[in-house]
Coordinates of C-alpha atoms and ligand atoms in Angstrom, one line a residue:
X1 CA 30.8 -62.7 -8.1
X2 CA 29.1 -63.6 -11.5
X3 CA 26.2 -61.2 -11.9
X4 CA 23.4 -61.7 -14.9
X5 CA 21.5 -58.7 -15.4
X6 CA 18.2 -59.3 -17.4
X7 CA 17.0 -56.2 -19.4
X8 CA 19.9 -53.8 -20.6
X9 CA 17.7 -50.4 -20.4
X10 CA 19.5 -47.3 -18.5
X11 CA 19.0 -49.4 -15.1
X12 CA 20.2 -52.4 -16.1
X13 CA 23.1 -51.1 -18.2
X14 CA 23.9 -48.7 -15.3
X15 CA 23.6 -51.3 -12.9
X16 CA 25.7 -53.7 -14.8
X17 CA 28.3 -51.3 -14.7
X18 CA 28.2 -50.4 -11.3
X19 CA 28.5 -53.7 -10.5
X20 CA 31.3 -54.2 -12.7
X21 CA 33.5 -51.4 -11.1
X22 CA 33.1 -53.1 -7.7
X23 CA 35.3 -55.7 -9.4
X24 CA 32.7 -58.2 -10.4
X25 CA 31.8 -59.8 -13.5
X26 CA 28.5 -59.2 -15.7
X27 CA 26.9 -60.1 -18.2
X28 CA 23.8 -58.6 -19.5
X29 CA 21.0 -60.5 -21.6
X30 CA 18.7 -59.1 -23.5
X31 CA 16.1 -60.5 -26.3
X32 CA 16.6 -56.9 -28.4
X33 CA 19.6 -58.2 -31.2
X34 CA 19.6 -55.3 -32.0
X35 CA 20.6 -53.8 -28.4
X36 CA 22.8 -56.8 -27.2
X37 CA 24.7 -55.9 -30.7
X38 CA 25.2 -52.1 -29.9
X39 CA 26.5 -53.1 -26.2
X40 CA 28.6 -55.9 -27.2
X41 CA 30.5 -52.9 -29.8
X42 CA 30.7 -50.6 -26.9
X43 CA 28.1 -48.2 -28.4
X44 CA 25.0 -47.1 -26.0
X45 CA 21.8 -46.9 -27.4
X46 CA 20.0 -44.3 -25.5
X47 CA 21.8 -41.3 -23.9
X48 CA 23.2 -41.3 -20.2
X49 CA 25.8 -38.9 -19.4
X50 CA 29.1 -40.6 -18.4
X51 CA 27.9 -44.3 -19.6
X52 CA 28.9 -44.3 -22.3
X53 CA 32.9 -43.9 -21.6
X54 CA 31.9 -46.4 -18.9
X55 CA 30.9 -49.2 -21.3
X56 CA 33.8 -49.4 -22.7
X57 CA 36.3 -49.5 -20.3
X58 CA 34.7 -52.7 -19.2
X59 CA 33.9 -54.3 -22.7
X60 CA 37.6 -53.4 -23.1
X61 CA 38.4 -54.8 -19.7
X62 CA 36.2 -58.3 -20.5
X63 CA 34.3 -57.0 -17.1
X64 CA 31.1 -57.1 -19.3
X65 CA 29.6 -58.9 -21.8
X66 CA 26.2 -59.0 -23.6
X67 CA 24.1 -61.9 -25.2
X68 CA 21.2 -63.1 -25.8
X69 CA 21.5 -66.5 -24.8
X70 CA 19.1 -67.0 -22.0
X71 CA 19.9 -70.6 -21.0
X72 CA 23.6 -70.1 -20.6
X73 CA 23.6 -67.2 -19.0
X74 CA 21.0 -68.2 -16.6
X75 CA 23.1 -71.2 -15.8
X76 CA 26.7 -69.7 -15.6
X77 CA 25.9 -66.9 -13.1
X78 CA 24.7 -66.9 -9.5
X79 CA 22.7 -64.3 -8.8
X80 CA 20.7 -63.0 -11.3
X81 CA 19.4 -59.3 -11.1
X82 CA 15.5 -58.8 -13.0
X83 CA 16.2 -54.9 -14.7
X84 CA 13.4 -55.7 -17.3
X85 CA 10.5 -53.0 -18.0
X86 CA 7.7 -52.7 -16.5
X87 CA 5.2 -50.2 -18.4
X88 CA 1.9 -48.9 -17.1
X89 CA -0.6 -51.9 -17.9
X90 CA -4.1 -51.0 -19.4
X91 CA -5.9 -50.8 -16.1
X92 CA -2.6 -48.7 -14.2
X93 CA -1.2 -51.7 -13.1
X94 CA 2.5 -52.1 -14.1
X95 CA 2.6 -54.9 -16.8
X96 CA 4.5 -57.6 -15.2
X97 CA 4.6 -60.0 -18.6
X98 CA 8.4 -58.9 -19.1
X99 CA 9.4 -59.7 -15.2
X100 CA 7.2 -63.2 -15.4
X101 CA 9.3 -64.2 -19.1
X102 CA 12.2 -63.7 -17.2
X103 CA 11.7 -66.0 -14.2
X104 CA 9.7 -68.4 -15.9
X105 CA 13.4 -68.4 -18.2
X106 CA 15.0 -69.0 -14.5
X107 CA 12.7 -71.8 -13.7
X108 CA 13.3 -73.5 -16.6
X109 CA 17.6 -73.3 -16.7
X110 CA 18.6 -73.2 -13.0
X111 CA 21.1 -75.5 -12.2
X112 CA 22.9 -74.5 -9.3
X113 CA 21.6 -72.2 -6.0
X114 CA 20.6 -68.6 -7.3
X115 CA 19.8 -65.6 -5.7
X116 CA 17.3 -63.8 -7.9
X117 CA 16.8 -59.6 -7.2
X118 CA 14.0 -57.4 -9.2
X119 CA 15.6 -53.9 -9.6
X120 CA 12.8 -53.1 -12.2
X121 CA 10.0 -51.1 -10.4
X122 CA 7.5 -53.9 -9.3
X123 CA 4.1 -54.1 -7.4
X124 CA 3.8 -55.2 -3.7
X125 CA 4.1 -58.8 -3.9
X126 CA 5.9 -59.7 -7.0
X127 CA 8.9 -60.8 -5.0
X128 CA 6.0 -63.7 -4.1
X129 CA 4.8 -63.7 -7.6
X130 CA 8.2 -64.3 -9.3
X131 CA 9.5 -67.3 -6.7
X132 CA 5.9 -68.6 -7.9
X133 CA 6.6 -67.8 -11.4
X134 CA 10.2 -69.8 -11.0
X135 CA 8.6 -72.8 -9.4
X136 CA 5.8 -73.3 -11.8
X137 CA 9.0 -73.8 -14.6
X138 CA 11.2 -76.1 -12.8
X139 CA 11.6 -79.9 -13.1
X140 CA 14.0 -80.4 -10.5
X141 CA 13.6 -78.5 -6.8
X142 CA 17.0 -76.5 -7.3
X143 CA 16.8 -73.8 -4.2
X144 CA 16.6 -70.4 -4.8
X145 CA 15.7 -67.0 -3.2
X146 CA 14.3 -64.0 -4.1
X147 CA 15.0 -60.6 -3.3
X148 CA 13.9 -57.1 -4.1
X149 CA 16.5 -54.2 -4.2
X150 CA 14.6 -51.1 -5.7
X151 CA 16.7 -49.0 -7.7
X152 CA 16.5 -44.9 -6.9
X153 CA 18.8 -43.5 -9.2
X154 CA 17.6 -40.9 -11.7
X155 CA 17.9 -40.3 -15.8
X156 CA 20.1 -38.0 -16.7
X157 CA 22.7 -38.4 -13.5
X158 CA 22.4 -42.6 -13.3
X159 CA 25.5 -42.8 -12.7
X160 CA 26.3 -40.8 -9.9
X161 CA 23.3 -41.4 -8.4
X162 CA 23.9 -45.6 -8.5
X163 CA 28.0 -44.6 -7.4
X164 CA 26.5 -42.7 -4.6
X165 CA 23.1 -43.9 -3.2
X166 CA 21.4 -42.4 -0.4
X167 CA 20.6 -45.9 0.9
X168 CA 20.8 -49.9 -0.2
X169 CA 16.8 -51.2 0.2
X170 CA 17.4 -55.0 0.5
X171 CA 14.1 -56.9 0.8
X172 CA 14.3 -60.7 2.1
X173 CA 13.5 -63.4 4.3
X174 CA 16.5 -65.6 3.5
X175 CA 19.9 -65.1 5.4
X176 CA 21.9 -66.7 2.6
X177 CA 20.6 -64.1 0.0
X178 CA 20.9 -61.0 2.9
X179 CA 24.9 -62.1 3.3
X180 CA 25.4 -62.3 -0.6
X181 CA 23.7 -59.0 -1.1
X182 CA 25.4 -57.4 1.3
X183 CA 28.3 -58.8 0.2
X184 CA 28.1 -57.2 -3.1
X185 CA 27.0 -53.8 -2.2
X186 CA 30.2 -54.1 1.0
X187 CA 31.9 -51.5 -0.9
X188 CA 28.9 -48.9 -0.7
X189 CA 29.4 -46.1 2.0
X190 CA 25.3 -45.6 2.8
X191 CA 23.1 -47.4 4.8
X192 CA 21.4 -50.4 4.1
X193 CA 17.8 -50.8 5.1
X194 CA 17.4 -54.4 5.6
X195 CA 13.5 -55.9 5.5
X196 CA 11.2 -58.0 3.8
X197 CA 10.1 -58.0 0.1
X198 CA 6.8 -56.6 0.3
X199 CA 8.3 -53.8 2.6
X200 CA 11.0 -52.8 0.3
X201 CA 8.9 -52.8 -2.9
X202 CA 6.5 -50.2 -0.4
X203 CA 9.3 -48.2 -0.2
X204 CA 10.1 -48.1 -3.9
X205 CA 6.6 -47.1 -4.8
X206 CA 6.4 -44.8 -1.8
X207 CA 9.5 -42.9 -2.2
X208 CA 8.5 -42.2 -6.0
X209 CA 5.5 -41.0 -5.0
X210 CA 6.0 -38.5 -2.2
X211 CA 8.5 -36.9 -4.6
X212 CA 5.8 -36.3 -7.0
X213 CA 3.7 -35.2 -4.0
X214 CA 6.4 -32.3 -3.5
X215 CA 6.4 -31.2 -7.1
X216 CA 2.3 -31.3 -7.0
X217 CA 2.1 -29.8 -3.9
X218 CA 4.8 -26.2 -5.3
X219 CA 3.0 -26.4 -8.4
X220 CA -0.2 -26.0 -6.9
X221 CA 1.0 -23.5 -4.6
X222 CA 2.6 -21.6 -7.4
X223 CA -0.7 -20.8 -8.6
X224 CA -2.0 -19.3 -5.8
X225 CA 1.1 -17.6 -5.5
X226 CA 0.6 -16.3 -8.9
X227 CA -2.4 -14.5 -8.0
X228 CA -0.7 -13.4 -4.9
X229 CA 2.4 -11.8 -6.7
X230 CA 4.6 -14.1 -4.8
X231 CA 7.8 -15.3 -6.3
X232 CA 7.2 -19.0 -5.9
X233 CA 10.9 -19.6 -6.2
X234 CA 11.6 -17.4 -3.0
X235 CA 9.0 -19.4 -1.2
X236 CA 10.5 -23.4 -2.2
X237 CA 13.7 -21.2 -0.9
X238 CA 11.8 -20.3 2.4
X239 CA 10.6 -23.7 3.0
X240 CA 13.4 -26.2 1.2
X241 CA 15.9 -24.6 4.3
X242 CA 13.9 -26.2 6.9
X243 CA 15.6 -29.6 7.0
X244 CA 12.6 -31.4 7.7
X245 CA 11.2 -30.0 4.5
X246 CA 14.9 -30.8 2.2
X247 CA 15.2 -28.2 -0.4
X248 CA 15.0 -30.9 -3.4
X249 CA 11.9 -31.7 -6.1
X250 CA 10.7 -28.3 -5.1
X251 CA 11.5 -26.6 -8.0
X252 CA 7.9 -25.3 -9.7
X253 CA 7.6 -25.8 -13.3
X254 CA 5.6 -27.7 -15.9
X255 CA 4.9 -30.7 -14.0
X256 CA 6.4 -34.1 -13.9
X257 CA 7.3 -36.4 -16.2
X258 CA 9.2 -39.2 -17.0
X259 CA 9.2 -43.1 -17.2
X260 CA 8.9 -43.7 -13.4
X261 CA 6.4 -40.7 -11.6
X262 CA 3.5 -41.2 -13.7
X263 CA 3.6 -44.8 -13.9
X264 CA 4.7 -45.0 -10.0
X265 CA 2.1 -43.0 -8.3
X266 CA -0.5 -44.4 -10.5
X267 CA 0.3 -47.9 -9.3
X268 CA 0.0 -47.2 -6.3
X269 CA -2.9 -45.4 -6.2
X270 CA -4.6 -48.7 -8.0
X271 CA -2.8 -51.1 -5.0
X272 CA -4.6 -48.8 -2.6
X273 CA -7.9 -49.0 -4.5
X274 CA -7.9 -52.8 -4.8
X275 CA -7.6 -52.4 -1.1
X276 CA -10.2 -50.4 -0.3
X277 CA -7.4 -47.9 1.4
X278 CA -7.5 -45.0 -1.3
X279 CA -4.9 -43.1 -1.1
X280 CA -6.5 -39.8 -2.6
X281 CA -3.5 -37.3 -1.8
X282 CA -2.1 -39.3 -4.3
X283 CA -5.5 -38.7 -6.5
X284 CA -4.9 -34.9 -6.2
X285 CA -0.8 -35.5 -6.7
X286 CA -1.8 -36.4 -10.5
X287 CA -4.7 -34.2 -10.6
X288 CA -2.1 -31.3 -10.2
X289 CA 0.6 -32.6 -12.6
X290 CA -2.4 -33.0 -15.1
X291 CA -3.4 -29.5 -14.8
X292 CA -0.2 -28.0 -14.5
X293 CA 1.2 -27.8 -18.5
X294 CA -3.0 -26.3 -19.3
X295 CA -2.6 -24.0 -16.7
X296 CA 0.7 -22.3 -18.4
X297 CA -1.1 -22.8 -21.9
X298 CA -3.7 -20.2 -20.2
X299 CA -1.3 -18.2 -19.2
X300 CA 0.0 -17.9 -22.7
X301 CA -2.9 -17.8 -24.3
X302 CA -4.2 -15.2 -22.5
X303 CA -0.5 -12.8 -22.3
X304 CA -1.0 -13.2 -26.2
X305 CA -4.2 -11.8 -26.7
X306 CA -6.5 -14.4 -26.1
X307 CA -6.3 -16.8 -29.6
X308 CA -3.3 -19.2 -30.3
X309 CA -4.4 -19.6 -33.9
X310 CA -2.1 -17.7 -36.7
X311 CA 0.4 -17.6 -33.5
X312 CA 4.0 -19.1 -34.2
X313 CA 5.6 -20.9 -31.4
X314 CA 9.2 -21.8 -30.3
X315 CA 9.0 -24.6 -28.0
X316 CA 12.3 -25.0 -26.5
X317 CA 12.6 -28.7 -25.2
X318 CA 11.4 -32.1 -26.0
X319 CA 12.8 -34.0 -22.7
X320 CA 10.9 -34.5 -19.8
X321 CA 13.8 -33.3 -18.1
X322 CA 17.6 -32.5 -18.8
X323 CA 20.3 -34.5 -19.7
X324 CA 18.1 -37.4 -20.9
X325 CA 16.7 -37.9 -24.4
X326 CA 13.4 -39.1 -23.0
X327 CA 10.3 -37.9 -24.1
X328 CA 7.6 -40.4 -22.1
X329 CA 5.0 -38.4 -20.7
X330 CA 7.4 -35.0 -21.0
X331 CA 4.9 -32.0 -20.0
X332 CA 6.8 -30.5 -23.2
X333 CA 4.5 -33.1 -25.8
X334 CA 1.1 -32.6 -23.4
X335 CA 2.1 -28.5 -23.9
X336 CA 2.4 -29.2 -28.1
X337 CA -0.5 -31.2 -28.1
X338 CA -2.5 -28.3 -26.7
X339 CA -1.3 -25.6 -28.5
X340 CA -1.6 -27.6 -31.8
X341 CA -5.1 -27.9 -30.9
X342 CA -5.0 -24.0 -30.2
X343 CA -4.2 -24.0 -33.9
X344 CA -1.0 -22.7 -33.6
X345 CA 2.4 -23.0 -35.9
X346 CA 4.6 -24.9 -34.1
X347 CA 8.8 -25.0 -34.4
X348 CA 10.6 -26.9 -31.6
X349 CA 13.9 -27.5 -30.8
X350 CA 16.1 -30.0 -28.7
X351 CA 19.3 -30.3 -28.1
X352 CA 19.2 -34.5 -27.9
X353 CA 15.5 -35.3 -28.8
X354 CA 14.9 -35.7 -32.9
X355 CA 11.4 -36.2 -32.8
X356 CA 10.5 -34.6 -36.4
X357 CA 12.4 -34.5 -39.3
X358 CA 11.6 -30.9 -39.6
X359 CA 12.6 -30.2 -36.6
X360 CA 15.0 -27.1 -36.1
X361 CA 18.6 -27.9 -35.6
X362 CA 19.1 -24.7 -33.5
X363 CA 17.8 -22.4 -31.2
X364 CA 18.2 -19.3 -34.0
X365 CA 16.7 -20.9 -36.5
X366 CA 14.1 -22.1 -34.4
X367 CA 12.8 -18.8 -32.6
X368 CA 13.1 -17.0 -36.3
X369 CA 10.2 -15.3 -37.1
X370 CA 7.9 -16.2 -34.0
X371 CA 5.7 -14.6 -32.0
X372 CA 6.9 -16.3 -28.6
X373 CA 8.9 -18.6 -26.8
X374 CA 8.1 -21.6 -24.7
X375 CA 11.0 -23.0 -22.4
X376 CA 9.7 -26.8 -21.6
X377 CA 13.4 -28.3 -20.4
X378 CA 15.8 -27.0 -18.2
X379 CA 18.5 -27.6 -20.6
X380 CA 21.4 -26.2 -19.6
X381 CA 22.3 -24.8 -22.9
X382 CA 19.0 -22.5 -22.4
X383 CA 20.5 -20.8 -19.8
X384 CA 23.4 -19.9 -21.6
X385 CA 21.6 -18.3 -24.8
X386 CA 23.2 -14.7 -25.5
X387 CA 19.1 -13.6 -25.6
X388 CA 20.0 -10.2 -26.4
X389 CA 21.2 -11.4 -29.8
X390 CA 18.6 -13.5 -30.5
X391 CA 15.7 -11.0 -29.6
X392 CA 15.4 -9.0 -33.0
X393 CA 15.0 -12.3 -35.0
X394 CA 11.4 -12.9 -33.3
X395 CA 8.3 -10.9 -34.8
X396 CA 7.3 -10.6 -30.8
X397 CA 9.7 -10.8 -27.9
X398 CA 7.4 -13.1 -25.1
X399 CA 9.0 -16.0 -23.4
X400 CA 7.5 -18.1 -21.3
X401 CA 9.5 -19.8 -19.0
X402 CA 8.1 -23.5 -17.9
X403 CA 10.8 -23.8 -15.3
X404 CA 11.6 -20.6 -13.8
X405 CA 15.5 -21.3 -15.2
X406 CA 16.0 -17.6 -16.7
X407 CA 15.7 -14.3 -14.6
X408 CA 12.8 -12.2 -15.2
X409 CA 15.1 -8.9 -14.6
X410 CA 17.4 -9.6 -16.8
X411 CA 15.2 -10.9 -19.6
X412 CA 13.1 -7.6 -19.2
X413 CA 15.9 -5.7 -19.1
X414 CA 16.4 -7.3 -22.3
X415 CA 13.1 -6.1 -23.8
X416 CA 11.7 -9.3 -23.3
X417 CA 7.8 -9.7 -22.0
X418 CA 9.3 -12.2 -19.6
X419 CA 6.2 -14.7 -17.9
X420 CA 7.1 -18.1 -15.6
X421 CA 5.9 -20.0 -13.0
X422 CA 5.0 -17.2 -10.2
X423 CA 8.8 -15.9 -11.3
X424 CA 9.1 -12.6 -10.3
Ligands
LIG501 C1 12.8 -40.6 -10.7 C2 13.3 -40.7 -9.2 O1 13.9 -39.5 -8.9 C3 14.3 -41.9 -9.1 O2 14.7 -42.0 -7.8 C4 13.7 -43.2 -9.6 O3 14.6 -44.2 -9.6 C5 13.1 -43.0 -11.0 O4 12.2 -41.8 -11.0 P1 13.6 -39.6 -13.0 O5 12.2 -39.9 -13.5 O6 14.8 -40.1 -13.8 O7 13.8 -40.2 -11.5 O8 13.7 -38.0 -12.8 P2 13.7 -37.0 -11.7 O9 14.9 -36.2 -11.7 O10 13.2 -37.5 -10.4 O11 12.5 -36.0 -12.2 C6 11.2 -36.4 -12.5 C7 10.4 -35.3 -13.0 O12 10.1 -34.3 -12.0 C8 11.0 -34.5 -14.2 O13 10.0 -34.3 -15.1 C9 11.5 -33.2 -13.5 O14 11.5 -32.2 -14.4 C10 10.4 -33.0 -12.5 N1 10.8 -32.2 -11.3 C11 11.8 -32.7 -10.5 C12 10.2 -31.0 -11.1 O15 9.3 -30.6 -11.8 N2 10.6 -30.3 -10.0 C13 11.6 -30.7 -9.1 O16 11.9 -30.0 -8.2 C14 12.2 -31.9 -9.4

């Protein structure tokens, strides 16, 4: 099949590529020159592990292609797949101008049946919104359907998590569409959970958000655990083994972060207001995530006497997470905020993320001379630090541990003062 994928961001890209090992033919459009230009040479703009090699195999292969002709490509490919943004609008909607360009482009240039699918995180009832969008642009009535397949997969491991879904989420009321998306993802081993549109978007926004619900809900039992003495990390243990629990997103730490949580949960939350159904776990689910990153400034604060100011910091990760060079809404920039505030020197380091042009280039250089430590991202380079060596070039040996990746035993065996998330 001939697949367009509008929007050539890590879904779109990844799903492009996916798509394209499955033996069909893409092409992605995008209104970024500067983007479509990168592509085109093979060369990925933003870091994904594995992509990258990816890419070009199939530019070399002719399986992709990039441009940013929007009339052509509209009209020389059947089913065209919406993998555009959509940010948090001003009032915590998501911003739906991107998706609405897109299919008014659709109305205007389809020629033949299409089978239009938003993969971009969208709002109960855009599937509606978009076939209305389409309409409103066309001058001849050219059939069409629409259909919403969320996309689950995760920055950092995109790749195997689009190779390897846990399920296909394929939301329409028209057979034709049903038989050609299923005909596309026939290759996939999981199950397919066939519905309507507003149903599957539910499940998106859903799915997203009782994730977050689980982080929120360790974090927030991490601090009573704190006070308890608990090791937190014994207790997600404890409970992640009962398989109606699921040992994932249990992991305590800084809170979450990222391009999707925040954005999801909020939008969710503001569907449920607008239909006077608040969903207030969900309130408390941000609440949490808010407080988390000020509760482990405390923490700090307080292990080093009370007063951040004349205090230099190491902050040791700029990611919201590992294995991505994304920084939107990263705990690690709330935490730096603060502690500037506090009046504190800052020195930060990341292994992908260049954020300041004085930023340090590595770890040494950038716990020389401080007075403590602050681990933001589970990088896995972290973990691998020989600390031992590294300890005499701080003036004071604390590290605090945002999430829980380094054992406190080993650390204080080191002479480190040693402080996570209820870590002991
Ligand atoms: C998420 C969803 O997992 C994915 O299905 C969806 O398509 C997009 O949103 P992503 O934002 O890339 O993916 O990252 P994810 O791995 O889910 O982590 C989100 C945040 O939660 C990160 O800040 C991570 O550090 C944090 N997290 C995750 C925890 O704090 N604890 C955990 O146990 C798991």
């Amino acid at each position: 099949m001939n697949i367009l994928i509008v929007g050539t961001g890590y879904v779109g890209t990844t799903t492009g590529l996916i798509f394209c090992e499955m033996g069909h033919k893409v092409t992605g459009l995008d209104l970024d020159d500067h983007k479509i230009r990168s592509l085109q040479e093979g060369n990925l703009y933003f870091y994904e592990p594995g992509l990258a090699e990816l890419l070009k195999k199939h530019i070399q292969a002719q399986n992709i292609a990039f441009t940013n002709h929007t009339e052509k490509a509209i009209k020389e490919n059947d089913v065209i797949f919406l993998c555009v943004g959509t940010p948090k609008g001003t009032d915590g909607n998501a911003d739906l101008t991107f998706v609405r360009k897109a299919a008014e482009s659709i109305g205007q240039n389809i020629n033949t049946y299409k089978v239009i699918v938003t993969k971009s995180t969208v709002p109960v009832g855009t599937a509606e919104l978009v076939t209305g969008w389409i309409q409103s642009k066309q001058t001849a009535q050219i059939p069409f359907d629409v259909v919403s397949n969320p996309e689950f997969l995760r920055e950092g491991s995109a790749l195997q998590d689009a190779l390897n879904p846990d399920r296909i989420v394929i939301g329409t009321e028209s057979e034709a569409a049903r038989t050609i998306m299923k005909e596309l993802y026939k290759n996939f081993q999981c199950p397919i959970v066939q519905t309507n549109p507003k149903a599957s978007e539910m499940i998106k926004y859903a799915s997203n958000s009782f994730l977050a619900l689980k982080i929120s809900y360790i974090n927030e039992l991490s601090r009573l655990c704190d006070e308890l003495g608990i090791n937190v990390n014994d207790v997600s243990q404890g409970i992640g083994l009962d398989e109606r629990i699921g040992p994932q997103f249990l992991r305590a730490g800084m809170g979450y972060g990222g391009s999707c949580f925040p954005k999801d949960v909020n939008a969710l939350i503001q569907i449920a207001n607008e239909k006077g159904r608040p969903l207030t776990i969900l309130e408390r689910v941000v609440k949490v995530n808010e407080e988390q990153p000020l509760y482990f400034i405390n923490k700090i604060k307080d292990a080093l006497g009370g007063e951040l100011n004349n205090k230099t910091i190491a902050v040791l990760g700029l990611a919201f997470k590992a294995n991505t060079d994304d920084t939107r809404e990263s705990p690690s920039i709330t935490l730096i905020d603060r502690l500037l505030e506090e009046q504190a020197n800052i020195k930060v380091h990341d292994p992908i993320v260049k954020l300041w042009p004085h930023q340090c280039r590595t770890v040494e250089k950038t716990i020389s001379g401080t007075d403590a430590i602050v681990i933001c991202t589970d990088w896995e380079e972290y973990k691998r630090i020989n600390w031992g060596k590294l300890k005499p070039l701080m003036k004071q040996p604390y590290i605090f541990d945002g999430r829980n990746m380094l054992e406190k035993d080993q650390m204080e065996n080191l002479g480190f003062y040693y402080i996570g998330i209820a870590n002991y």
